[in-house]
Short mmCIF file of C-alpha atoms and ligand atoms in Angstrom, two decimals:
data_model
loop_
_atom_site.label_atom_id
_atom_site.label_comp_id
_atom_site.label_asym_id
_atom_site.label_seq_id
_atom_site.Cartn_x
_atom_site.Cartn_y
_atom_site.Cartn_z
CA MET A 466 -31.10 16.57 -13.54
CA ASN A 467 -29.88 19.83 -15.04
CA LEU A 468 -27.40 22.33 -13.74
CA PRO A 469 -28.92 25.52 -12.29
CA GLU A 470 -28.72 28.55 -14.53
CA HIS A 471 -25.78 30.24 -12.78
CA ILE A 472 -23.59 27.20 -13.54
CA ALA A 473 -25.13 26.30 -16.90
CA LEU A 474 -24.19 29.79 -18.10
CA LEU A 475 -20.54 28.81 -17.63
CA SER A 476 -21.02 26.26 -20.45
CA PRO A 477 -19.19 23.32 -18.87
CA SER A 478 -18.23 20.43 -21.13
CA LYS A 479 -20.43 17.34 -20.93
CA ASN A 480 -17.79 15.57 -18.77
CA ALA A 481 -17.48 18.53 -16.44
CA GLU A 482 -21.25 18.75 -16.12
CA VAL A 483 -21.50 15.06 -15.21
CA ALA A 484 -18.71 15.43 -12.64
CA LEU A 485 -20.34 18.47 -11.01
CA LEU A 486 -23.73 16.82 -10.86
CA GLU A 487 -22.25 13.63 -9.43
CA LEU A 488 -20.44 15.51 -6.67
CA ALA A 489 -23.61 17.47 -5.91
CA ARG A 490 -25.71 14.29 -5.88
CA GLN A 491 -23.42 12.60 -3.38
CA ILE A 492 -23.37 15.64 -1.12
CA ALA A 493 -27.15 15.96 -1.36
CA ASN A 494 -27.62 12.30 -0.39
CA ARG A 495 -25.19 12.58 2.47
CA ASP A 496 -26.53 15.84 3.86
CA GLU A 497 -30.17 15.21 2.98
CA LEU A 498 -30.44 18.26 0.76
CA GLU A 499 -31.74 18.87 -2.75
CA ILE A 500 -29.07 18.82 -5.47
CA GLN A 501 -30.10 22.34 -6.49
CA GLU A 502 -29.50 23.52 -2.93
CA VAL A 503 -25.98 22.10 -3.01
CA LEU A 504 -25.23 23.78 -6.31
CA SER A 505 -26.57 27.07 -4.99
CA ASP A 506 -24.17 27.24 -2.06
CA SER A 507 -23.49 30.90 -1.25
CA TYR A 508 -19.79 30.67 -2.21
CA ILE A 509 -20.69 29.07 -5.55
CA LEU A 510 -23.23 31.81 -6.25
CA GLU A 511 -20.66 34.44 -5.39
CA VAL A 512 -17.99 32.87 -7.63
CA CYS A 513 -20.41 32.63 -10.54
CA SER A 514 -21.29 36.32 -10.22
CA ARG A 515 -17.69 37.59 -10.18
CA GLU A 516 -17.28 39.88 -13.14
CA LYS A 517 -13.52 39.78 -13.45
CA LEU A 518 -13.21 36.01 -13.48
CA GLY A 519 -13.23 33.97 -16.68
CA ARG A 520 -15.64 31.12 -17.34
CA LYS A 521 -13.01 28.38 -16.94
CA ASP A 522 -11.66 29.78 -13.67
CA LYS A 523 -15.19 30.02 -12.31
CA LEU A 524 -15.80 26.37 -13.19
CA LYS A 525 -12.54 25.39 -11.52
CA LEU A 526 -13.53 27.16 -8.32
CA VAL A 527 -17.04 25.69 -8.37
CA ARG A 528 -15.64 22.19 -8.74
CA ALA A 529 -13.01 22.77 -6.04
CA LYS A 530 -15.72 23.97 -3.69
CA LEU A 531 -17.89 20.93 -4.34
CA GLU A 532 -14.90 18.62 -3.81
CA GLN A 533 -14.14 20.40 -0.59
CA ILE A 534 -17.73 19.91 0.62
CA ARG A 535 -17.74 16.28 -0.50
CA PHE A 536 -14.31 15.40 0.96
CA PRO A 537 -13.73 17.94 3.74
CA LEU A 538 -11.13 15.96 5.64
CA LEU A 539 -9.16 14.89 2.61
CA LYS A 540 -9.10 18.40 1.17
CA ASP A 541 -8.07 19.85 4.52
CA LEU A 542 -5.18 17.37 4.77
CA GLU A 543 -4.12 18.08 1.22
CA SER A 544 -4.04 21.81 1.81
CA ARG A 545 -2.17 21.45 5.12
CA LEU A 546 0.44 19.28 3.40
CA GLU A 547 0.69 21.68 0.50
CA ARG A 548 1.29 24.57 2.91
CA CYS A 549 4.04 22.58 4.63
CA LYS A 550 5.69 21.69 1.33
CA LYS A 551 5.59 25.32 0.18
CA ALA A 552 7.07 26.57 3.44
CA ILE A 553 9.93 24.08 3.16
CA GLN A 554 10.49 24.96 -0.46
CA LYS A 555 10.60 28.65 0.38
CA GLU A 556 12.85 28.28 3.41
CA LEU A 557 15.31 25.66 2.14
CA GLY A 558 14.66 25.31 -1.58
CA LEU A 559 13.90 21.64 -1.09
CA THR A 560 10.98 19.98 -2.90
CA LEU A 561 9.58 17.09 -0.95
CA GLU A 562 7.66 14.30 -2.61
CA LEU A 563 4.85 12.86 -0.56
CA PRO A 564 3.63 9.29 -0.95
CA ALA A 565 1.09 8.98 -3.76
CA GLN A 566 -2.46 9.38 -2.43
CA LEU A 567 -0.92 9.70 1.04
CA GLU A 568 -0.55 5.89 1.15
CA GLY A 569 2.64 5.11 3.01
CA ASP A 570 4.89 6.78 5.54
CA THR A 571 7.87 7.70 3.39
CA ILE A 572 8.62 11.10 1.93
CA SER A 573 11.35 11.50 -0.64
CA LEU A 574 13.69 14.17 -1.82
CA ARG A 575 15.98 14.24 -4.84
CA LEU A 576 19.35 15.95 -4.42
CA LYS A 577 21.99 16.76 -7.03
CA PHE A 578 25.57 17.77 -6.32
CA ARG A 579 28.29 19.30 -8.43
CA SER A 580 30.92 19.51 -5.71
CA GLU A 581 31.81 18.60 -2.12
CA VAL A 582 30.59 22.05 -1.15
CA ASP A 583 27.17 21.25 -2.58
CA VAL A 584 27.13 18.11 -0.45
CA LEU A 585 28.05 20.07 2.64
CA ASN A 586 25.37 22.67 1.95
CA ALA A 587 22.79 19.98 1.37
CA SER A 588 23.65 18.28 4.62
CA LYS A 589 23.16 21.58 6.42
CA LYS A 590 19.79 22.01 4.73
CA LEU A 591 18.80 18.49 5.76
CA GLY A 592 19.72 19.35 9.33
CA SER A 593 17.45 22.39 9.14
CA LEU A 594 14.71 20.35 7.47
CA ALA A 595 14.71 17.89 10.35
CA LYS A 596 14.05 20.76 12.75
CA MET A 597 11.25 22.48 10.87
CA ASP A 598 7.74 22.36 12.34
CA GLN A 599 6.39 21.67 8.87
CA THR A 600 8.47 18.49 8.60
CA LYS A 601 7.08 17.32 11.89
CA GLU A 602 3.57 18.16 10.73
CA ILE A 603 3.97 16.16 7.51
CA PHE A 604 5.09 13.04 9.37
CA SER A 605 2.32 13.50 11.92
CA ILE A 606 -0.33 13.68 9.22
CA LEU A 607 1.02 10.63 7.40
CA SER A 608 0.98 8.60 10.59
CA GLY A 609 -2.60 9.52 11.41
CA GLU A 610 -1.98 12.23 13.99
CA ILE A 611 -4.62 14.48 12.52
CA MET B 494 -23.07 -38.30 19.61
CA SER B 495 -26.47 -37.42 20.95
CA ILE B 496 -26.56 -33.70 21.34
CA GLU B 497 -29.86 -32.11 20.50
CA PRO B 498 -30.06 -28.51 19.34
CA SER B 499 -31.44 -26.10 21.86
CA ALA B 500 -35.20 -26.03 21.52
CA SER B 501 -35.31 -22.34 22.23
CA ILE B 502 -33.47 -21.24 19.11
CA ILE B 503 -35.55 -19.90 16.30
CA SER B 504 -33.84 -18.89 13.12
CA SER B 505 -34.26 -15.21 12.44
CA SER B 506 -33.40 -15.87 8.84
CA ARG B 507 -36.03 -17.76 6.95
CA PRO B 508 -35.76 -18.02 3.19
CA GLU B 509 -38.93 -17.59 1.20
CA ARG B 510 -38.21 -20.68 -0.88
CA ILE B 511 -35.96 -23.69 -0.73
CA LEU B 512 -34.37 -24.87 -3.96
CA LEU B 513 -33.35 -28.48 -3.52
CA ALA B 514 -30.85 -29.98 -5.94
CA ARG B 515 -32.27 -33.35 -6.92
CA GLU B 516 -29.00 -35.17 -6.24
CA VAL B 517 -29.03 -34.19 -2.55
CA ALA B 518 -32.74 -34.63 -1.92
CA GLU B 519 -32.11 -37.61 0.32
CA SER B 520 -29.20 -36.13 2.26
CA VAL B 521 -29.50 -35.88 6.03
CA LEU B 522 -28.70 -32.20 6.04
CA ALA B 523 -31.25 -31.31 3.37
CA LYS B 524 -33.94 -33.21 5.20
CA ARG B 525 -33.04 -31.56 8.49
CA VAL B 526 -33.11 -28.04 7.04
CA ILE B 527 -36.42 -28.63 5.27
CA SER B 528 -38.00 -30.10 8.39
CA ARG B 529 -37.00 -27.01 10.36
CA LEU B 530 -38.52 -24.64 7.89
CA PRO B 531 -42.13 -25.73 7.93
CA GLY B 532 -44.28 -23.82 5.49
CA VAL B 533 -41.38 -22.79 3.26
CA PRO B 534 -42.05 -24.15 -0.23
CA VAL B 535 -39.48 -26.58 -1.64
CA GLU B 536 -38.71 -26.72 -5.34
CA LEU B 537 -36.62 -29.51 -6.83
CA VAL B 538 -33.95 -28.33 -9.25
CA ASP B 539 -31.71 -30.39 -11.51
CA ASP B 540 -28.68 -28.20 -11.39
CA HIS B 541 -26.43 -27.44 -8.43
CA GLN B 542 -25.40 -24.13 -10.04
CA ASP B 543 -26.72 -20.80 -8.84
CA PRO B 544 -30.04 -20.31 -10.65
CA LEU B 545 -29.38 -16.57 -10.95
CA ARG B 546 -25.92 -17.03 -12.44
CA ALA B 547 -26.92 -16.99 -16.10
CA LYS B 548 -29.31 -14.11 -15.60
CA VAL B 549 -26.82 -11.95 -13.75
CA GLY B 550 -24.04 -12.61 -16.28
CA ASN B 551 -24.14 -9.50 -18.41
CA SER B 552 -26.76 -7.49 -16.66
CA GLY B 553 -26.46 -3.86 -15.78
CA LEU B 554 -26.04 -2.49 -12.32
CA GLU B 555 -29.67 -2.08 -11.36
CA THR B 556 -30.52 -5.59 -12.44
CA ARG B 557 -27.56 -6.89 -10.48
CA SER B 558 -28.68 -5.09 -7.36
CA ARG B 559 -32.18 -6.44 -7.81
CA ASP B 560 -30.87 -9.95 -8.40
CA PHE B 561 -28.63 -9.73 -5.39
CA SER B 562 -31.68 -8.91 -3.27
CA ALA B 563 -33.65 -11.69 -4.99
CA GLY B 564 -30.83 -14.13 -4.25
CA LYS B 565 -31.34 -13.58 -0.54
CA LYS B 566 -34.89 -14.90 -0.69
CA ASP B 567 -33.98 -18.41 -1.88
CA LEU B 568 -31.89 -21.05 -0.18
CA LEU B 569 -30.29 -23.57 -2.49
CA LEU B 570 -29.37 -26.91 -0.93
CA CYS B 571 -26.73 -28.57 -3.06
CA ARG B 572 -23.36 -30.34 -3.16
CA TYR B 573 -20.13 -28.40 -3.17
CA LYS B 574 -17.82 -29.65 -5.88
CA GLY B 575 -14.71 -27.50 -5.48
CA ASP B 576 -11.71 -27.40 -3.14
CA TRP B 577 -12.88 -27.07 0.41
CA LEU B 578 -9.85 -25.68 2.19
CA ARG B 579 -8.25 -22.54 0.86
CA ALA B 580 -5.77 -19.98 2.09
CA CYS B 581 -7.49 -16.63 2.66
CA PRO B 582 -6.86 -14.61 -0.52
CA GLY B 583 -5.75 -11.50 1.40
CA THR B 584 -5.05 -8.41 -0.65
CA ASN B 585 -2.14 -6.96 -2.65
CA SER B 586 0.45 -4.93 -0.75
CA HIS B 587 -1.23 -5.52 2.58
CA VAL B 588 -0.22 -7.70 5.50
CA CYS B 589 -2.11 -10.97 5.69
CA CYS B 590 -2.97 -13.07 8.71
CA ASN B 591 -2.59 -16.58 7.27
CA LEU B 592 -6.15 -17.75 7.74
CA TRP B 593 -7.50 -20.84 6.00
CA THR B 594 -11.11 -20.83 4.97
CA VAL B 595 -13.77 -23.46 4.37
CA ASN B 596 -17.21 -22.55 3.22
CA PRO B 597 -20.10 -24.75 4.31
CA GLY B 598 -22.34 -22.52 2.24
CA GLU B 599 -22.34 -19.23 0.40
CA GLY B 600 -24.16 -15.95 0.84
CA CYS B 601 -25.69 -14.44 3.93
CA PRO B 602 -29.29 -13.52 4.62
CA LEU B 603 -28.38 -10.70 6.99
CA ASP B 604 -27.67 -7.99 4.40
CA CYS B 605 -25.35 -5.45 5.99
CA THR B 606 -25.04 -2.37 3.81
CA TYR B 607 -21.24 -2.60 3.47
CA CYS B 608 -21.12 -6.38 2.99
CA TYR B 609 -18.41 -7.26 0.47
CA LEU B 610 -20.40 -10.26 -0.69
CA GLN B 611 -22.39 -7.80 -2.80
CA SER B 612 -19.44 -7.71 -5.16
CA TYR B 613 -17.80 -11.03 -4.32
CA LEU B 614 -20.95 -13.03 -5.03
CA LYS B 615 -22.43 -10.75 -7.66
CA ARG B 616 -22.67 -13.62 -10.14
CA ASN B 617 -23.79 -16.18 -7.55
CA PRO B 618 -26.19 -14.30 -5.34
CA THR B 619 -28.45 -17.17 -4.29
CA LEU B 620 -27.98 -18.29 -0.70
CA LYS B 621 -26.52 -21.78 -0.56
CA LEU B 622 -25.91 -24.51 1.93
CA TYR B 623 -23.75 -27.46 0.98
CA THR B 624 -25.02 -30.81 2.10
CA ASN B 625 -21.80 -32.82 1.67
CA THR B 626 -20.25 -31.63 4.91
CA ASP B 627 -18.75 -35.07 5.52
CA GLU B 628 -16.52 -34.39 2.51
CA MET B 629 -15.67 -30.99 3.95
CA LEU B 630 -14.51 -32.54 7.22
CA GLY B 631 -12.61 -35.21 5.29
CA ALA B 632 -10.78 -32.57 3.27
CA ILE B 633 -9.81 -30.62 6.38
CA GLU B 634 -8.61 -33.77 8.14
CA GLN B 635 -6.53 -34.82 5.17
CA LYS B 636 -4.89 -31.41 4.91
CA VAL B 637 -4.05 -30.96 8.59
CA LYS B 638 -2.83 -34.54 8.98
CA ALA B 639 -0.61 -34.21 5.92
CA GLU B 640 1.28 -31.35 7.55
CA PRO B 641 1.40 -32.16 11.26
CA SER B 642 4.08 -29.57 12.02
CA ARG B 643 2.04 -26.78 10.50
CA PHE B 644 -0.64 -24.93 12.42
CA PHE B 645 -3.98 -24.31 10.71
CA ARG B 646 -6.39 -21.62 11.78
CA VAL B 647 -9.53 -22.40 9.84
CA GLY B 648 -12.44 -20.01 9.51
CA THR B 649 -15.91 -20.77 8.17
CA GLY B 650 -17.01 -17.15 7.99
CA GLU B 651 -15.53 -15.93 4.72
CA VAL B 652 -18.54 -16.03 2.39
CA ILE B 653 -21.20 -16.91 4.90
CA ASP B 654 -21.87 -16.02 8.52
CA SER B 655 -20.62 -19.05 10.47
CA LEU B 656 -23.67 -19.35 12.69
CA VAL B 657 -26.50 -17.77 10.75
CA TRP B 658 -28.06 -21.09 9.75
CA ASP B 659 -26.78 -23.17 12.65
CA ASP B 660 -30.20 -23.74 14.15
CA LEU B 661 -31.24 -25.24 10.81
CA THR B 662 -28.10 -27.26 10.05
CA ASP B 663 -26.54 -28.12 13.42
CA SER B 664 -23.24 -27.85 11.59
CA THR B 665 -21.40 -26.76 14.74
CA LEU B 666 -22.43 -30.02 16.39
CA GLU B 667 -20.12 -31.71 13.89
CA LEU B 668 -17.48 -29.04 13.40
CA VAL B 669 -16.68 -28.23 17.01
CA PRO B 670 -16.10 -31.83 18.17
CA PHE B 671 -14.21 -32.50 14.94
CA PHE B 672 -11.76 -29.68 15.64
CA ALA B 673 -11.49 -30.71 19.27
CA ARG B 674 -9.85 -33.91 17.99
CA GLN B 675 -7.24 -32.11 15.88
CA SER B 676 -3.81 -31.47 17.31
CA ASN B 677 -2.73 -28.74 14.90
CA ALA B 678 -5.89 -26.94 13.88
CA LEU B 679 -8.18 -24.37 15.36
CA LEU B 680 -11.67 -23.45 14.21
CA GLU B 681 -12.86 -19.87 14.07
CA LEU B 682 -16.60 -19.37 13.89
CA LYS B 683 -17.26 -15.78 12.90
CA THR B 684 -20.69 -14.28 13.28
CA LYS B 685 -22.93 -11.28 13.74
CA THR B 686 -25.73 -13.38 15.18
CA ALA B 687 -26.62 -14.65 18.63
CA ASN B 688 -27.31 -18.11 17.25
CA ILE B 689 -25.27 -19.94 19.87
CA GLY B 690 -27.65 -22.56 21.19
CA ASN B 691 -25.70 -25.49 19.83
CA LEU B 692 -22.39 -24.14 21.07
CA VAL B 693 -23.78 -23.68 24.54
CA ASP B 694 -25.26 -27.17 24.46
CA LEU B 695 -21.92 -28.63 23.42
CA GLY B 696 -20.30 -26.78 26.27
CA SER B 697 -16.76 -27.12 27.46
CA ARG B 698 -16.36 -30.78 26.47
CA TYR B 699 -15.30 -29.78 22.97
CA SER B 700 -14.49 -26.11 23.21
CA ASN B 701 -10.70 -26.46 23.34
CA ASN B 702 -10.04 -25.81 19.66
CA THR B 703 -12.87 -23.48 18.75
CA VAL B 704 -12.83 -19.71 18.97
CA VAL B 705 -16.18 -17.99 18.60
CA SER B 706 -15.64 -14.60 17.03
CA TRP B 707 -17.96 -11.67 16.68
CA SER B 708 -17.69 -8.85 14.23
CA VAL B 709 -18.48 -5.84 16.31
CA ASN B 710 -19.09 -2.22 15.58
CA ALA B 711 -20.17 0.99 17.25
CA LYS B 712 -23.86 0.96 18.12
CA PRO B 713 -24.86 3.61 15.55
CA VAL B 714 -23.30 1.50 12.77
CA ASN B 715 -24.95 -1.64 14.13
CA PHE B 716 -28.28 0.18 14.14
CA GLU B 717 -28.03 1.88 10.75
CA ASP B 718 -26.05 -0.53 8.63
CA GLU B 719 -26.40 -3.99 10.15
CA SER B 720 -30.09 -3.90 10.80
CA ALA B 721 -30.81 -7.59 10.19
CA THR B 722 -28.03 -8.85 12.46
CA ALA B 723 -28.20 -9.39 16.21
CA SER B 724 -28.04 -6.06 17.98
CA PHE B 725 -24.89 -5.04 19.81
CA ASP B 726 -26.50 -5.92 23.13
CA GLU B 727 -27.69 -9.31 21.87
CA ARG B 728 -24.18 -10.09 20.73
CA LEU B 729 -22.84 -9.15 24.16
CA LEU B 730 -25.26 -11.54 25.82
CA ALA B 731 -24.22 -14.26 23.38
CA MET B 732 -20.53 -13.58 24.11
CA ALA B 733 -21.19 -13.94 27.82
CA GLU B 734 -22.98 -17.25 27.32
CA VAL B 735 -20.38 -18.69 24.99
CA GLN B 736 -17.58 -17.65 27.31
CA GLU B 737 -19.43 -19.25 30.19
CA ALA B 738 -19.69 -22.42 28.11
CA GLY B 739 -15.89 -22.57 27.89
CA TYR B 740 -15.05 -21.08 24.50
CA ARG B 741 -12.47 -18.44 23.84
CA ILE B 742 -13.73 -15.29 22.14
CA GLY B 743 -12.47 -13.53 19.05
CA LEU B 744 -13.37 -9.96 18.20
CA HIS B 745 -13.27 -8.22 14.86
CA PHE B 746 -13.65 -4.46 14.94
CA ASP B 747 -14.20 -4.54 11.24
CA PRO B 748 -15.07 -2.46 9.37
CA LEU B 749 -14.47 0.67 11.42
CA ILE B 750 -16.75 3.30 9.93
CA TYR B 751 -16.18 7.03 10.15
CA PHE B 752 -19.21 8.93 11.38
CA SER B 753 -19.85 11.96 13.50
CA GLY B 754 -19.13 10.82 17.06
CA TRP B 755 -17.15 7.73 16.00
CA GLU B 756 -14.65 8.08 18.83
CA ASP B 757 -17.33 7.91 21.50
CA GLY B 758 -19.06 5.12 19.62
CA TYR B 759 -16.01 2.86 19.47
CA GLN B 760 -14.83 3.77 22.96
CA ASP B 761 -18.24 2.72 24.31
CA ALA B 762 -18.16 -0.46 22.26
CA VAL B 763 -14.78 -1.51 23.67
CA ARG B 764 -15.82 -0.62 27.21
CA GLU B 765 -19.12 -2.48 27.04
CA ILE B 766 -17.58 -5.58 25.47
CA PHE B 767 -14.93 -5.89 28.15
CA GLU B 768 -17.48 -5.45 30.89
CA VAL B 769 -18.67 -8.85 29.68
CA VAL B 770 -15.67 -10.54 28.09
CA ASP B 771 -12.62 -11.55 30.11
CA PRO B 772 -9.58 -10.14 28.25
CA ASP B 773 -7.60 -13.24 29.19
CA ASN B 774 -10.18 -15.32 27.37
CA VAL B 775 -9.75 -13.44 24.10
CA ALA B 776 -7.96 -15.39 21.39
CA TRP B 777 -7.48 -12.41 19.09
CA VAL B 778 -8.82 -9.01 18.15
CA SER B 779 -8.62 -7.65 14.66
CA VAL B 780 -9.05 -4.03 13.74
CA SER B 781 -9.59 -2.70 10.25
CA THR B 782 -11.34 0.07 8.43
CA LEU B 783 -13.95 0.06 5.68
CA ARG B 784 -12.85 -1.30 2.30
CA TYR B 785 -14.73 -2.49 -0.73
CA LYS B 786 -14.43 -2.90 -4.46
CA PRO B 787 -15.34 0.26 -6.42
CA GLU B 788 -18.22 -1.51 -8.15
CA MET B 789 -19.91 -1.82 -4.78
CA GLN B 790 -20.28 1.93 -4.46
CA GLU B 791 -23.28 2.06 -6.75
CA VAL B 792 -24.65 -1.26 -5.53
CA MET B 793 -24.75 0.11 -1.98
CA GLU B 794 -26.35 3.35 -3.13
CA THR B 795 -28.99 1.44 -5.05
CA ARG B 796 -29.74 -1.20 -2.45
CA PHE B 797 -29.45 1.01 0.65
CA PRO B 798 -30.41 4.57 -0.31
CA GLU B 799 -30.62 5.55 3.37
CA SER B 800 -27.07 4.51 4.20
CA LYS B 801 -24.44 7.23 4.56
CA ILE B 802 -21.54 4.83 4.13
CA PRO B 803 -21.14 5.35 0.36
CA TYR B 804 -20.68 9.07 0.99
CA GLY B 805 -17.71 8.78 3.33
CA GLU B 806 -14.23 9.96 2.39
CA GLN B 807 -13.23 6.80 0.54
CA PHE B 808 -11.03 6.84 -2.52
CA LEU B 809 -9.57 4.18 -4.78
CA ALA B 810 -6.45 2.90 -3.03
CA LYS B 811 -3.44 1.07 -4.45
CA ASP B 812 -4.94 -2.36 -3.81
CA GLY B 813 -7.92 -1.52 -6.03
CA LYS B 814 -10.31 -1.09 -3.13
CA MET B 815 -12.16 1.94 -1.89
CA ARG B 816 -10.64 2.95 1.44
CA TYR B 817 -10.47 5.99 3.66
CA VAL B 818 -7.38 8.08 3.06
CA GLN B 819 -4.52 6.56 5.05
CA PRO B 820 -4.15 9.29 7.71
CA LEU B 821 -7.82 8.84 8.61
CA ARG B 822 -7.52 5.04 8.59
CA LEU B 823 -4.55 5.22 10.90
CA LYS B 824 -6.24 7.67 13.22
CA MET B 825 -9.22 5.37 13.58
CA ILE B 826 -7.22 2.16 13.99
CA LYS B 827 -4.86 3.81 16.48
CA PHE B 828 -7.78 5.06 18.50
CA VAL B 829 -9.42 1.64 18.80
CA TRP B 830 -6.03 -0.07 19.24
CA HIS B 831 -5.28 2.26 22.13
CA GLN B 832 -8.67 1.55 23.73
CA LEU B 833 -7.96 -2.17 23.47
CA LYS B 834 -4.48 -1.87 24.94
CA GLN B 835 -5.92 0.10 27.82
CA VAL B 836 -8.14 -2.87 28.58
CA SER B 837 -5.16 -5.20 28.52
CA ASN B 838 -1.74 -4.64 27.11
CA THR B 839 -1.48 -8.32 26.22
CA LEU B 840 -4.59 -8.54 24.04
CA PRO B 841 -3.42 -10.26 20.86
CA SER B 842 -4.43 -7.59 18.39
CA TYR B 843 -3.76 -7.38 14.70
CA MET B 844 -4.79 -5.38 11.71
CA CYS B 845 -6.62 -7.10 8.91
CA MET B 846 -5.48 -6.18 5.39
CA GLU B 847 -3.44 -3.15 6.35
CA SER B 848 -0.13 -1.98 4.92
CA PRO B 849 3.29 -2.34 6.56
CA ALA B 850 3.17 1.46 6.99
CA ALA B 851 0.01 1.08 9.02
CA TRP B 852 1.67 -1.52 11.21
CA ARG B 853 4.59 0.80 11.84
CA ALA B 854 2.32 3.71 12.72
CA VAL B 855 -0.09 1.79 14.93
CA SER B 856 1.91 -0.90 16.68
CA GLY B 857 5.36 0.64 16.44
CA GLY B 858 6.82 -2.08 14.25
CA ALA B 859 6.28 -4.01 11.06
CA PRO B 860 5.37 -7.67 11.21
CA VAL B 861 8.31 -9.59 9.76
CA ALA B 862 6.94 -11.62 6.84
CA GLY B 863 3.95 -12.65 8.86
CA GLU B 864 6.03 -14.00 11.78
CA GLU B 865 4.69 -11.49 14.24
CA LEU B 866 1.15 -12.43 13.30
CA ARG B 867 1.88 -16.12 13.62
CA GLU B 868 3.20 -15.35 17.05
CA VAL B 869 0.00 -13.55 17.92
CA PHE B 870 -1.96 -16.62 16.99
CA THR B 871 0.25 -19.24 18.53
CA ARG B 872 1.52 -17.43 21.56
CA LYS B 873 2.39 -19.83 24.35
CA GLY B 874 -0.48 -20.23 26.77
CA ARG B 875 -2.92 -18.60 24.40
CA LEU B 876 -3.63 -21.65 22.32
CA ASN B 877 -4.86 -24.71 24.02
CA ILE B 878 -4.18 -27.26 21.34
CA ILE B 879 -4.54 -30.48 23.27
CA GLN B 880 -6.45 -33.65 22.80
CA PRO B 881 -9.61 -33.38 24.87
CA GLN B 882 -9.37 -35.46 28.00
CA GLY B 883 -12.11 -38.00 28.50
CA SER B 884 -14.14 -36.70 25.59
CA GLU B 885 -16.80 -38.91 24.14
CA LEU B 886 -15.37 -38.75 20.65
S1 SF4 C 2104 -23.26 -10.60 8.57
FE1 SF4 C 2104 -21.37 -10.53 7.40
S2 SF4 C 2104 -21.71 -11.85 5.65
FE2 SF4 C 2104 -23.72 -11.38 6.53
S3 SF4 C 2104 -24.45 -9.58 5.38
FE3 SF4 C 2104 -23.40 -8.84 7.23
S4 SF4 C 2104 -21.29 -8.44 6.54
FE4 SF4 C 2104 -22.25 -9.79 5.00
#
């Protein structure tokens, strides 16, 4: 099986080509489509025709799209969690670490202090963190409330 | 003992050929099986080893898949020469339910798409029945008598369906009365068949220490991915009969499979089961989601090109198995758990091979080093470990 022209023109490496074809094959089998149909999804066609985008960025977007079609739930959860993390980072400057591969129910946070004032400030931030909707959403997702 | 197998049972699983190890040619069990498979050719073999073992050794995937299918056509009758009673291997970083297993044979003719035997028995794919079951019973007796204060839950359904050959072997006619005599052991027969004639014939005289368990699934999964097993409705009928005959029932909602409409599918399954099964007569219910070794991904795709299971949202989890991402696993387990608790809040439910985090999320607490599970299995009034009164043993 070869890549259709609009993707072949992006000259993916051999590994990238195999990965794209494998994703497309699995989607095709699942959705009872032809592999070429999967690789000619309208978004993929549109990405490939963008003039201002470089070859590598196009390939990245094509792959992300295929992954999103292949693993819709997983990708949706990942992006929801990412949004929550970013909102917390922006609001409180805290960078949460989620359990690897979402296995587990514990999130972690590393804090450093140079003074008692830092400790006090951090405790205030933790208080705010506990009240944020995004914190609640993260714990909900990890415990299967999706 | 003079119990005859029910005349009405016909095995749905007939091998195409019997391979008979020369050293067991005169055994009672071998003769019985052969006599009940008229017309199936018998070939004497010198070795008790799996005849496909050498061939499968270094073969590539496609050959392995083909050999695995080929293995299901032959039935090897031979002696078992290893340790009979083993603790269930469980899985790394997951909570284990302390089951002991004995295997009166190996391999299953039913061929469910997700069956883990496709990787577990990849080097030994030929179906086998062991003829030295007297040694098996001896080994169990020795073990349970050596530790009288310990409780043994023993399952025969780890690498074989417990009842799939029972109309050929009558093995339950020995096993069930044997366990009825034990004061600290319980037998779990785990099946996807409706091959219950012998159990019904034995009836309540010996049923005190045997739980008959069914692996159950939503009807669409049963239809698409368990096509050679008894249908959901046939299993329900079998549950009703076995319950009527005095046995307690076990249920394994395992593996839960994600599909469009899964909630309705599992809700219906729970509802329909408990229209037939008395919740107070349920010994245990396990709930767990799909899991398999990564190598099985391609085997499934090759052997079952129609199945959608390989294209679910599984990924390689910490324990080295393909699993759904944890939030999805928990959502599914919680859903079924909740359905079960709505039936009866006292149903002894547990999760098979799930993490402590899953226990916290689903049941509200972590099992303490297996204690909570042991309690589930030995809860007062649930187990009826008594010597049978007036039995003919
Ligand atoms: S019934 Fe059980 S052992 Fe037999 S093929 Fe199905 S999953 Fe495997």
